[in-house]
PDB file of C-alpha atoms and ligand atoms in Angstrom:
ATOM      1  CA  UNK I   1      13.319 -13.205  -8.441  1.00 77.00           C
ATOM      2  CA  UNK I   2       9.949 -11.489  -8.113  1.00 86.00           C
ATOM      3  CA  UNK I   3       9.670  -8.350 -10.259  1.00 89.00           C
ATOM      4  CA  UNK I   4       9.977  -5.023  -8.444  1.00 92.00           C
ATOM      5  CA  UNK I   5       6.929  -2.977  -7.499  1.00 96.00           C
ATOM      6  CA  UNK I   6       6.173  -0.262 -10.072  1.00 98.00           C
ATOM      7  CA  UNK I   7       5.874   3.440  -9.240  1.00 98.00           C
ATOM      8  CA  UNK I   8       5.163   6.342 -11.621  1.00 98.00           C
ATOM      9  CA  UNK I   9       6.367   9.929 -11.404  1.00 98.00           C
ATOM     10  CA  UNK I  10       4.782  12.655 -13.524  1.00 98.00           C
ATOM     11  CA  UNK I  11       7.185  15.586 -13.274  1.00 98.00           C
ATOM     12  CA  UNK I  12       9.806  17.780 -14.894  1.00 97.00           C
ATOM     13  CA  UNK I  13      13.287  16.786 -16.003  1.00 98.00           C
ATOM     14  CA  UNK I  14      16.122  18.528 -14.145  1.00 96.00           C
ATOM     15  CA  UNK I  15      19.258  18.232 -16.273  1.00 96.00           C
ATOM     16  CA  UNK I  16      21.555  18.528 -13.238  1.00 94.00           C
ATOM     17  CA  UNK I  17      19.688  15.597 -11.674  1.00 95.00           C
ATOM     18  CA  UNK I  18      19.223  17.016  -8.189  1.00 94.00           C
ATOM     19  CA  UNK I  19      15.447  17.461  -8.415  1.00 95.00           C
ATOM     20  CA  UNK I  20      12.530  16.438 -10.611  1.00 97.00           C
ATOM     21  CA  UNK I  21      12.198  13.151 -12.468  1.00 98.00           C
ATOM     22  CA  UNK I  22      15.851  12.296 -11.840  1.00 98.00           C
ATOM     23  CA  UNK I  23      15.548  12.695  -8.045  1.00 97.00           C
ATOM     24  CA  UNK I  24      12.342  10.655  -8.073  1.00 98.00           C
ATOM     25  CA  UNK I  25      13.879   7.807 -10.069  1.00 97.00           C
ATOM     26  CA  UNK I  26      16.933   7.646  -7.813  1.00 96.00           C
ATOM     27  CA  UNK I  27      14.707   7.579  -4.738  1.00 96.00           C
ATOM     28  CA  UNK I  28      12.546   4.808  -6.197  1.00 96.00           C
ATOM     29  CA  UNK I  29      15.684   2.784  -6.996  1.00 94.00           C
ATOM     30  CA  UNK I  30      16.897   3.279  -3.443  1.00 92.00           C
ATOM     31  CA  UNK I  31      13.679   1.646  -2.257  1.00 93.00           C
ATOM     32  CA  UNK I  32      14.081  -1.238  -4.729  1.00 91.00           C
ATOM     33  CA  UNK I  33      11.215  -0.055  -6.941  1.00 96.00           C
ATOM     34  CA  UNK I  34      10.884   0.129 -10.709  1.00 97.00           C
ATOM     35  CA  UNK I  35      10.244   3.789 -11.544  1.00 98.00           C
ATOM     36  CA  UNK I  36       8.297   4.921 -14.597  1.00 98.00           C
ATOM     37  CA  UNK I  37       8.333   8.509 -15.837  1.00 98.00           C
ATOM     38  CA  UNK I  38       5.981  10.863 -17.654  1.00 98.00           C
ATOM     39  CA  UNK I  39       7.893  14.064 -18.387  1.00 98.00           C
ATOM     40  CA  UNK I  40       6.018  17.364 -18.278  1.00 98.00           C
ATOM     41  CA  UNK I  41       8.758  19.942 -18.715  1.00 96.00           C
ATOM     42  CA  UNK I  42      12.452  19.995 -19.587  1.00 97.00           C
ATOM     43  CA  UNK I  43      14.252  22.333 -17.216  1.00 95.00           C
ATOM     44  CA  UNK I  44      17.729  23.587 -18.140  1.00 95.00           C
ATOM     45  CA  UNK I  45      19.358  24.459 -14.851  1.00 92.00           C
ATOM     46  CA  UNK I  46      22.087  24.088 -12.289  1.00 89.00           C
ATOM     47  CA  UNK I  47      21.447  24.329  -8.542  1.00 86.00           C
ATOM     48  CA  UNK I  48      22.155  28.080  -8.851  1.00 86.00           C
ATOM     49  CA  UNK I  49      19.980  29.124 -11.759  1.00 87.00           C
ATOM     50  CA  UNK I  50      17.142  28.056 -14.026  1.00 89.00           C
ATOM     51  CA  UNK I  51      18.409  28.925 -17.532  1.00 92.00           C
ATOM     52  CA  UNK I  52      15.269  28.003 -19.454  1.00 93.00           C
ATOM     53  CA  UNK I  53      12.489  25.465 -19.598  1.00 93.00           C
ATOM     54  CA  UNK I  54      10.349  23.910 -22.284  1.00 96.00           C
ATOM     55  CA  UNK I  55       6.965  22.300 -21.678  1.00 96.00           C
ATOM     56  CA  UNK I  56       5.976  19.161 -23.564  1.00 98.00           C
ATOM     57  CA  UNK I  57       2.532  19.374 -25.166  1.00 98.00           C
ATOM     58  CA  UNK I  58      -0.399  18.342 -22.934  1.00 98.00           C
ATOM     59  CA  UNK I  59      -1.155  15.620 -25.522  1.00 98.00           C
ATOM     60  CA  UNK I  60       2.314  14.078 -25.184  1.00 98.00           C
ATOM     61  CA  UNK I  61       2.069  14.275 -21.412  1.00 98.00           C
ATOM     62  CA  UNK I  62      -1.313  12.505 -21.494  1.00 98.00           C
ATOM     63  CA  UNK I  63      -0.050   9.846 -23.893  1.00 98.00           C
ATOM     64  CA  UNK I  64       2.891   8.969 -21.652  1.00 98.00           C
ATOM     65  CA  UNK I  65       0.559   8.497 -18.679  1.00 98.00           C
ATOM     66  CA  UNK I  66      -2.011   6.497 -20.650  1.00 98.00           C
ATOM     67  CA  UNK I  67       0.409   3.989 -22.164  1.00 98.00           C
ATOM     68  CA  UNK I  68       2.083   3.436 -18.813  1.00 98.00           C
ATOM     69  CA  UNK I  69      -1.261   2.944 -17.005  1.00 98.00           C
ATOM     70  CA  UNK I  70      -2.321   0.421 -19.659  1.00 98.00           C
ATOM     71  CA  UNK I  71       0.925  -1.544 -19.599  1.00 97.00           C
ATOM     72  CA  UNK I  72       2.264  -1.732 -16.021  1.00 98.00           C
ATOM     73  CA  UNK I  73       0.907  -2.743 -12.593  1.00 98.00           C
ATOM     74  CA  UNK I  74       1.504   0.698 -11.069  1.00 98.00           C
ATOM     75  CA  UNK I  75       1.255   0.680  -7.257  1.00 98.00           C
ATOM     76  CA  UNK I  76       1.565   4.420  -6.540  1.00 98.00           C
ATOM     77  CA  UNK I  77       1.898   7.688  -8.470  1.00 98.00           C
ATOM     78  CA  UNK I  78       3.398  11.071  -7.661  1.00 98.00           C
ATOM     79  CA  UNK I  79       3.261  14.379  -9.460  1.00 98.00           C
ATOM     80  CA  UNK I  80       5.973  17.016  -9.248  1.00 98.00           C
ATOM     81  CA  UNK I  81       6.526  19.981 -11.528  1.00 97.00           C
ATOM     82  CA  UNK I  82       3.670  20.486 -13.993  1.00 97.00           C
ATOM     83  CA  UNK I  83       4.468  23.405 -16.241  1.00 90.00           C
ATOM     84  CA  UNK I  84       1.044  25.016 -16.743  1.00 95.00           C
ATOM     85  CA  UNK I  85      -2.672  24.790 -16.007  1.00 97.00           C
ATOM     86  CA  UNK I  86      -3.058  22.725 -19.223  1.00 98.00           C
ATOM     87  CA  UNK I  87      -0.613  20.187 -17.804  1.00 98.00           C
ATOM     88  CA  UNK I  88      -2.477  20.050 -14.504  1.00 98.00           C
ATOM     89  CA  UNK I  89      -5.817  19.553 -16.292  1.00 98.00           C
ATOM     90  CA  UNK I  90      -4.316  16.896 -18.602  1.00 98.00           C
ATOM     91  CA  UNK I  91      -2.916  14.932 -15.660  1.00 98.00           C
ATOM     92  CA  UNK I  92      -6.211  15.195 -13.764  1.00 98.00           C
ATOM     93  CA  UNK I  93      -8.110  13.884 -16.796  1.00 98.00           C
ATOM     94  CA  UNK I  94      -5.649  11.010 -17.313  1.00 98.00           C
ATOM     95  CA  UNK I  95      -5.792   9.954 -13.644  1.00 98.00           C
ATOM     96  CA  UNK I  96      -9.535  10.324 -13.059  1.00 98.00           C
ATOM     97  CA  UNK I  97     -11.009   6.926 -12.276  1.00 96.00           C
ATOM     98  CA  UNK I  98      -7.727   5.200 -11.384  1.00 97.00           C
ATOM     99  CA  UNK I  99      -7.728   3.916  -7.816  1.00 94.00           C
ATOM    100  CA  UNK I 100      -3.932   4.150  -7.479  1.00 98.00           C
ATOM    101  CA  UNK I 101      -2.667   6.109  -4.425  1.00 98.00           C
ATOM    102  CA  UNK I 102      -1.609   9.562  -5.625  1.00 98.00           C
ATOM    103  CA  UNK I 103       0.878  11.904  -3.926  1.00 98.00           C
ATOM    104  CA  UNK I 104       0.933  15.498  -5.187  1.00 98.00           C
ATOM    105  CA  UNK I 105       3.940  17.714  -4.621  1.00 98.00           C
ATOM    106  CA  UNK I 106       2.492  21.024  -5.844  1.00 97.00           C
ATOM    107  CA  UNK I 107       5.684  22.576  -7.200  1.00 95.00           C
ATOM    108  CA  UNK I 108       4.743  26.217  -7.733  1.00 92.00           C
ATOM    109  CA  UNK I 109       8.306  27.477  -8.116  1.00 79.00           C
ATOM    110  CA  UNK I 110      11.731  25.949  -8.700  1.00 70.00           C
ATOM    111  CA  UNK I 111      14.115  26.751  -5.832  1.00 65.00           C
ATOM    112  CA  UNK I 112      16.558  28.505  -8.168  1.00 63.00           C
ATOM    113  CA  UNK I 113      14.008  30.749  -9.911  1.00 66.00           C
ATOM    114  CA  UNK I 114      11.083  30.192 -12.341  1.00 76.00           C
ATOM    115  CA  UNK I 115       7.491  30.470 -11.211  1.00 86.00           C
ATOM    116  CA  UNK I 116       4.883  27.851 -12.051  1.00 88.00           C
ATOM    117  CA  UNK I 117       2.086  29.127  -9.824  1.00 87.00           C
ATOM    118  CA  UNK I 118      -0.086  31.245 -12.128  1.00 93.00           C
ATOM    119  CA  UNK I 119      -3.658  31.885 -10.932  1.00 95.00           C
ATOM    120  CA  UNK I 120      -4.855  29.398 -13.598  1.00 97.00           C
ATOM    121  CA  UNK I 121      -2.431  26.743 -12.311  1.00 97.00           C
ATOM    122  CA  UNK I 122      -3.610  27.264  -8.721  1.00 97.00           C
ATOM    123  CA  UNK I 123      -7.233  27.006  -9.857  1.00 98.00           C
ATOM    124  CA  UNK I 124      -6.573  23.783 -11.818  1.00 98.00           C
ATOM    125  CA  UNK I 125      -4.743  22.273  -8.847  1.00 98.00           C
ATOM    126  CA  UNK I 126      -7.527  23.151  -6.412  1.00 98.00           C
ATOM    127  CA  UNK I 127     -10.485  22.111  -8.533  1.00 98.00           C
ATOM    128  CA  UNK I 128      -9.165  19.298 -10.744  1.00 98.00           C
ATOM    129  CA  UNK I 129      -5.978  17.555  -9.600  1.00 98.00           C
ATOM    130  CA  UNK I 130      -5.612  17.867  -5.832  1.00 98.00           C
ATOM    131  CA  UNK I 131      -9.056  16.382  -5.062  1.00 98.00           C
ATOM    132  CA  UNK I 132      -7.828  13.122  -6.681  1.00 98.00           C
ATOM    133  CA  UNK I 133      -4.877  12.761  -4.297  1.00 98.00           C
ATOM    134  CA  UNK I 134      -4.396  10.687  -1.188  1.00 98.00           C
ATOM    135  CA  UNK I 135      -2.024  13.313   0.163  1.00 98.00           C
ATOM    136  CA  UNK I 136      -0.356  16.549  -0.898  1.00 98.00           C
ATOM    137  CA  UNK I 137       3.003  17.777   0.411  1.00 98.00           C
ATOM    138  CA  UNK I 138       3.177  21.581   0.047  1.00 97.00           C
ATOM    139  CA  UNK I 139       5.540  23.813   1.960  1.00 94.00           C
ATOM    140  CA  UNK I 140       4.041  26.822   3.703  1.00 93.00           C
ATOM    141  CA  UNK I 141       4.370  29.317   0.787  1.00 92.00           C
ATOM    142  CA  UNK I 142       2.813  26.753  -1.587  1.00 95.00           C
ATOM    143  CA  UNK I 143      -0.065  25.997   0.794  1.00 96.00           C
ATOM    144  CA  UNK I 144      -0.781  29.709   1.184  1.00 95.00           C
ATOM    145  CA  UNK I 145      -0.779  30.222  -2.575  1.00 95.00           C
ATOM    146  CA  UNK I 146      -3.147  27.288  -3.042  1.00 97.00           C
ATOM    147  CA  UNK I 147      -5.451  28.807  -0.410  1.00 97.00           C
ATOM    148  CA  UNK I 148      -5.038  32.210  -2.093  1.00 95.00           C
ATOM    149  CA  UNK I 149      -3.896  33.765   1.172  1.00 93.00           C
ATOM    150  CA  UNK I 150      -1.397  36.612   1.170  1.00 85.00           C
ATOM    151  CA  UNK I 151       0.967  36.726   4.127  1.00 79.00           C
ATOM    152  CA  UNK I 152       4.291  38.440   4.499  1.00 79.00           C
ATOM    153  CA  UNK I 153       6.200  35.469   5.891  1.00 75.00           C
ATOM    154  CA  UNK I 154       9.039  37.716   7.084  1.00 75.00           C
ATOM    155  CA  UNK I 155       6.764  39.456   9.571  1.00 79.00           C
ATOM    156  CA  UNK I 156       3.833  37.053  10.031  1.00 80.00           C
ATOM    157  CA  UNK I 157       3.758  33.435  11.119  1.00 81.00           C
ATOM    158  CA  UNK I 158       0.491  31.823  10.043  1.00 87.00           C
ATOM    159  CA  UNK I 159      -0.306  28.767  12.175  1.00 91.00           C
ATOM    160  CA  UNK I 160       0.764  25.615  10.261  1.00 93.00           C
ATOM    161  CA  UNK I 161      -1.914  23.494  11.981  1.00 94.00           C
ATOM    162  CA  UNK I 162      -4.656  25.830  10.779  1.00 95.00           C
ATOM    163  CA  UNK I 163      -3.246  26.047   7.240  1.00 96.00           C
ATOM    164  CA  UNK I 164      -2.946  22.242   6.960  1.00 97.00           C
ATOM    165  CA  UNK I 165      -6.480  21.807   8.302  1.00 97.00           C
ATOM    166  CA  UNK I 166      -7.933  24.440   5.979  1.00 97.00           C
ATOM    167  CA  UNK I 167      -6.283  22.969   2.878  1.00 98.00           C
ATOM    168  CA  UNK I 168      -7.272  19.442   3.857  1.00 98.00           C
ATOM    169  CA  UNK I 169     -10.879  20.460   4.520  1.00 97.00           C
ATOM    170  CA  UNK I 170     -11.270  22.339   1.262  1.00 96.00           C
ATOM    171  CA  UNK I 171      -9.893  19.406  -0.767  1.00 98.00           C
ATOM    172  CA  UNK I 172     -11.073  16.369   1.209  1.00 97.00           C
ATOM    173  CA  UNK I 173      -7.577  14.846   1.214  1.00 98.00           C
ATOM    174  CA  UNK I 174      -4.691  14.473   3.705  1.00 98.00           C
ATOM    175  CA  UNK I 175      -2.111  17.260   3.856  1.00 98.00           C
ATOM    176  CA  UNK I 176       1.518  17.022   4.923  1.00 98.00           C
ATOM    177  CA  UNK I 177       2.630  20.626   5.323  1.00 97.00           C
ATOM    178  CA  UNK I 178       6.411  20.515   5.234  1.00 95.00           C
ATOM    179  CA  UNK I 179       8.240  22.771   7.645  1.00 88.00           C
ATOM    180  CA  UNK I 180      11.429  23.744   5.815  1.00 72.00           C
ATOM    181  CA  UNK I 181      10.438  27.405   5.890  1.00 71.00           C
ATOM    182  CA  UNK I 182      10.354  27.750   9.687  1.00 73.00           C
ATOM    183  CA  UNK I 183      13.352  26.321  11.484  1.00 79.00           C
ATOM    184  CA  UNK I 184      13.449  26.790  15.274  1.00 80.00           C
ATOM    185  CA  UNK I 185      16.569  25.915  17.257  1.00 83.00           C
ATOM    186  CA  UNK I 186      17.824  23.591  14.556  1.00 87.00           C
ATOM    187  CA  UNK I 187      14.531  21.713  14.332  1.00 91.00           C
ATOM    188  CA  UNK I 188      11.699  21.809  11.843  1.00 91.00           C
ATOM    189  CA  UNK I 189       8.220  20.412  12.122  1.00 94.00           C
ATOM    190  CA  UNK I 190       6.102  18.871   9.385  1.00 96.00           C
ATOM    191  CA  UNK I 191       2.358  19.092  10.106  1.00 96.00           C
ATOM    192  CA  UNK I 192       0.133  16.221   8.999  1.00 97.00           C
ATOM    193  CA  UNK I 193      -3.619  16.752   8.936  1.00 98.00           C
ATOM    194  CA  UNK I 194      -5.825  13.843   8.037  1.00 97.00           C
ATOM    195  CA  UNK I 195      -9.476  13.089   8.749  1.00 93.00           C
ATOM    196  CA  UNK I 196      -9.866  15.462  11.661  1.00 93.00           C
ATOM    197  CA  UNK I 197      -6.538  14.725  13.339  1.00 95.00           C
ATOM    198  CA  UNK I 198      -3.299  16.710  13.395  1.00 96.00           C
ATOM    199  CA  UNK I 199       0.090  15.088  13.954  1.00 96.00           C
ATOM    200  CA  UNK I 200       3.414  16.871  14.107  1.00 95.00           C
ATOM    201  CA  UNK I 201       6.695  15.306  12.999  1.00 94.00           C
ATOM    202  CA  UNK I 202       9.737  17.172  14.319  1.00 92.00           C
ATOM    203  CA  UNK I 203      13.217  16.434  13.039  1.00 89.00           C
ATOM    204  CA  UNK I 204      16.639  18.092  12.794  1.00 89.00           C
ATOM    205  CA  UNK I 205      17.172  20.742  10.127  1.00 89.00           C
ATOM    206  CA  UNK I 206      20.110  19.672   7.984  1.00 88.00           C
ATOM    207  CA  UNK I 207      21.283  22.651   5.971  1.00 83.00           C
ATOM    208  CA  UNK I 208      22.789  21.696   2.637  1.00 83.00           C
ATOM    209  CA  UNK I 209      24.085  24.753   0.745  1.00 78.00           C
ATOM    210  CA  UNK I 210      23.720  24.894  -3.044  1.00 76.00           C
ATOM    211  CA  UNK I 211      21.595  21.805  -3.252  1.00 79.00           C
ATOM    212  CA  UNK I 212      18.055  21.272  -4.425  1.00 87.00           C
ATOM    213  CA  UNK I 213      15.548  18.493  -4.777  1.00 93.00           C
ATOM    214  CA  UNK I 214      14.701  17.900  -1.131  1.00 93.00           C
ATOM    215  CA  UNK I 215      10.954  18.326  -1.716  1.00 95.00           C
ATOM    216  CA  UNK I 216      10.988  16.013  -4.763  1.00 97.00           C
ATOM    217  CA  UNK I 217      13.010  13.359  -2.946  1.00 97.00           C
ATOM    218  CA  UNK I 218      10.778  13.550   0.131  1.00 97.00           C
ATOM    219  CA  UNK I 219       7.523  13.143  -1.804  1.00 98.00           C
ATOM    220  CA  UNK I 220       9.084  10.379  -3.944  1.00 98.00           C
ATOM    221  CA  UNK I 221      10.070   8.528  -0.757  1.00 98.00           C
ATOM    222  CA  UNK I 222       6.500   8.757   0.582  1.00 98.00           C
ATOM    223  CA  UNK I 223       5.149   7.545  -2.791  1.00 98.00           C
ATOM    224  CA  UNK I 224       7.617   4.664  -2.889  1.00 98.00           C
ATOM    225  CA  UNK I 225       6.726   3.538   0.618  1.00 97.00           C
ATOM    226  CA  UNK I 226       3.001   3.684  -0.246  1.00 98.00           C
ATOM    227  CA  UNK I 227       3.785   1.533  -3.303  1.00 98.00           C
ATOM    228  CA  UNK I 228       5.439  -0.964  -0.975  1.00 97.00           C
ATOM    229  CA  UNK I 229       2.199  -1.190   1.001  1.00 97.00           C
ATOM    230  CA  UNK I 230       2.839   1.055   4.015  1.00 97.00           C
ATOM    231  CA  UNK I 231      -0.017   3.324   5.015  1.00 97.00           C
ATOM    232  CA  UNK I 232       0.511   7.084   5.179  1.00 96.00           C
ATOM    233  CA  UNK I 233       0.942   7.144   8.986  1.00 95.00           C
ATOM    234  CA  UNK I 234       3.896   4.756   8.621  1.00 96.00           C
ATOM    235  CA  UNK I 235       5.225   6.043   5.303  1.00 97.00           C
ATOM    236  CA  UNK I 236       5.643   9.622   6.576  1.00 97.00           C
ATOM    237  CA  UNK I 237       8.072   8.914   9.463  1.00 95.00           C
ATOM    238  CA  UNK I 238       9.869   6.278   7.387  1.00 95.00           C
ATOM    239  CA  UNK I 239      10.343   8.764   4.538  1.00 96.00           C
ATOM    240  CA  UNK I 240      11.662  11.292   7.048  1.00 94.00           C
ATOM    241  CA  UNK I 241      14.213   8.796   8.386  1.00 93.00           C
ATOM    242  CA  UNK I 242      15.283   8.140   4.810  1.00 93.00           C
ATOM    243  CA  UNK I 243      15.607  11.900   4.177  1.00 93.00           C
ATOM    244  CA  UNK I 244      17.806  12.334   7.247  1.00 92.00           C
ATOM    245  CA  UNK I 245      20.046   9.576   5.914  1.00 90.00           C
ATOM    246  CA  UNK I 246      20.116  11.058   2.392  1.00 93.00           C
ATOM    247  CA  UNK I 247      20.921  14.566   3.702  1.00 93.00           C
ATOM    248  CA  UNK I 248      23.542  13.581   6.271  1.00 91.00           C
ATOM    249  CA  UNK I 249      25.422  11.458   3.726  1.00 90.00           C
ATOM    250  CA  UNK I 250      25.251  14.069   0.908  1.00 91.00           C
ATOM    251  CA  UNK I 251      28.368  14.662  -1.156  1.00 89.00           C
ATOM    252  CA  UNK I 252      30.120  17.429  -3.060  1.00 88.00           C
ATOM    253  CA  UNK I 253      33.135  17.825  -5.306  1.00 86.00           C
ATOM    254  CA  UNK I 254      36.270  19.903  -4.578  1.00 83.00           C
ATOM    255  CA  UNK I 255      35.948  23.461  -5.855  1.00 80.00           C
ATOM    256  CA  UNK I 256      38.901  23.746  -8.276  1.00 78.00           C
ATOM    257  CA  UNK I 257      37.837  26.077 -11.114  1.00 76.00           C
ATOM    258  CA  UNK I 258      34.174  26.403 -10.194  1.00 73.00           C
ATOM    259  CA  UNK I 259      33.162  29.467  -8.203  1.00 77.00           C
ATOM    260  CA  UNK I 260      30.528  27.712  -6.112  1.00 82.00           C
ATOM    261  CA  UNK I 261      30.288  24.345  -4.460  1.00 85.00           C
ATOM    262  CA  UNK I 262      27.513  21.958  -5.551  1.00 87.00           C
ATOM    263  CA  UNK I 263      26.071  19.699  -2.876  1.00 89.00           C
ATOM    264  CA  UNK I 264      24.084  16.650  -3.933  1.00 90.00           C
ATOM    265  CA  UNK I 265      21.603  14.607  -1.923  1.00 92.00           C
ATOM    266  CA  UNK I 266      22.882  11.074  -1.560  1.00 88.00           C
ATOM    267  CA  UNK I 267      20.367   8.739  -3.147  1.00 86.00           C
ATOM    268  CA  UNK I 268      22.954   6.070  -3.905  1.00 83.00           C
ATOM    269  CA  UNK I 269      21.891   2.519  -3.074  1.00 76.00           C
ATOM    270  CA  UNK I 270      22.895   1.444   0.449  1.00 65.00           C
ATOM    271  CA  UNK I 271      25.299  -1.460   0.911  1.00 63.00           C
ATOM    272  CA  UNK I 272      22.809  -3.698   2.678  1.00 57.00           C
ATOM    273  CA  UNK I 273      19.809  -4.502   0.485  1.00 53.00           C
ATOM    274  CA  UNK I 274      17.188  -4.139   3.202  1.00 57.00           C
ATOM    275  CA  UNK I 275      18.471  -1.118   5.059  1.00 55.00           C
ATOM    276  CA  UNK I 276      17.193   2.367   4.302  1.00 58.00           C
ATOM    277  CA  UNK I 277      18.603   5.131   6.442  1.00 54.00           C
ATOM    278  CA  UNK I 278      18.103   3.403   9.764  1.00 55.00           C
ATOM    279  CA  UNK I 279      14.751   1.864   8.921  1.00 60.00           C
ATOM    280  CA  UNK I 280      14.376  -1.794   8.187  1.00 60.00           C
ATOM    281  CA  UNK I 281      11.664  -2.488   5.647  1.00 60.00           C
ATOM    282  CA  UNK I 282       9.228  -4.936   7.190  1.00 55.00           C
TER     283      UNK I 282
HETATM  284  O1  PXL A   1      12.463  21.269  -6.428  1.00 97.85           O
HETATM  285  C1  PXL A   1      11.467  21.626  -7.287  1.00 97.85           C
HETATM  286  C2  PXL A   1      11.732  21.169  -8.688  1.00 97.85           C
HETATM  287  C3  PXL A   1      10.906  20.235  -9.244  1.00 97.85           C
HETATM  288  N1  PXL A   1      11.064  19.773 -10.499  1.00 97.85           N
HETATM  289  C4  PXL A   1      12.068  20.213 -11.266  1.00 97.85           C
HETATM  290  C5  PXL A   1      12.952  21.156 -10.788  1.00 97.85           C
HETATM  291  C6  PXL A   1      12.781  21.655  -9.455  1.00 97.85           C
HETATM  292  C7  PXL A   1      13.697  22.619  -8.872  1.00 97.85           C
HETATM  293  O2  PXL A   1      14.701  22.975  -9.361  1.00 97.85           O
HETATM  294  O3  PXL A   1      13.928  21.561 -11.564  1.00 97.85           O
HETATM  295  C8  PXL A   1      12.216  19.666 -12.646  1.00 97.85           C
END
């Protein structure tokens, strides 16, 4: 048996395993990949609330990345939650000079609370880390924060095509602006801007109450497909098909004593080895 392709995630640990490192690893496994992890932050949370979080030192974060880069044939890398500007700078320093495709999910806040988007973090993303990426996958609020634009999204609707283009042009990388924050008639549109061209990917909005980790899973799927050798133009629609499968087959437990229902994205391995949510790997 040939060894699996290796993929690295640099992100936070989510103890309830819906988001973060745990979501990334499950998504990599689903694609038949060997996932490696460099943990930035330990987040104590459930889907309803972030209780606390603890950053690892920038030195320990760097060391994890360095030993993994030295020891494994890593085919693609993603970053998720980085707890501070020191983390972002440490990751940028550790990845400078590697030619490995890099996907950056600029997590500026956890869905259940906790803000990671200080002005220093935004600055470090814009000047140090994001320029190293092949693609970044912000949602609209994240893209606006990175561009330091203030909009009241309840009353204004900034044009996603212009935001994606502006972010892409200022960084010199491709941008996939995810559309989860503007659902129209049950559909949402992700906007992809790359080298002067805009493409829109429209798909059904699948609402999953009390769940989290969609952004992590989505960017992990893109990273995994890049690791398998697909280019971005193919990886993006394939990752979306995989997301639709993961969301429509999500699961939850009966309520019993708990006051709220917890829904979990289904990243369990499919029965047929080569079938991923309606897409056959070539
Ligand atoms: O979904 C964003 C996210 C990323 N990483 C970690 C998280 C969360 C959200 O809860 O906990 C570790």
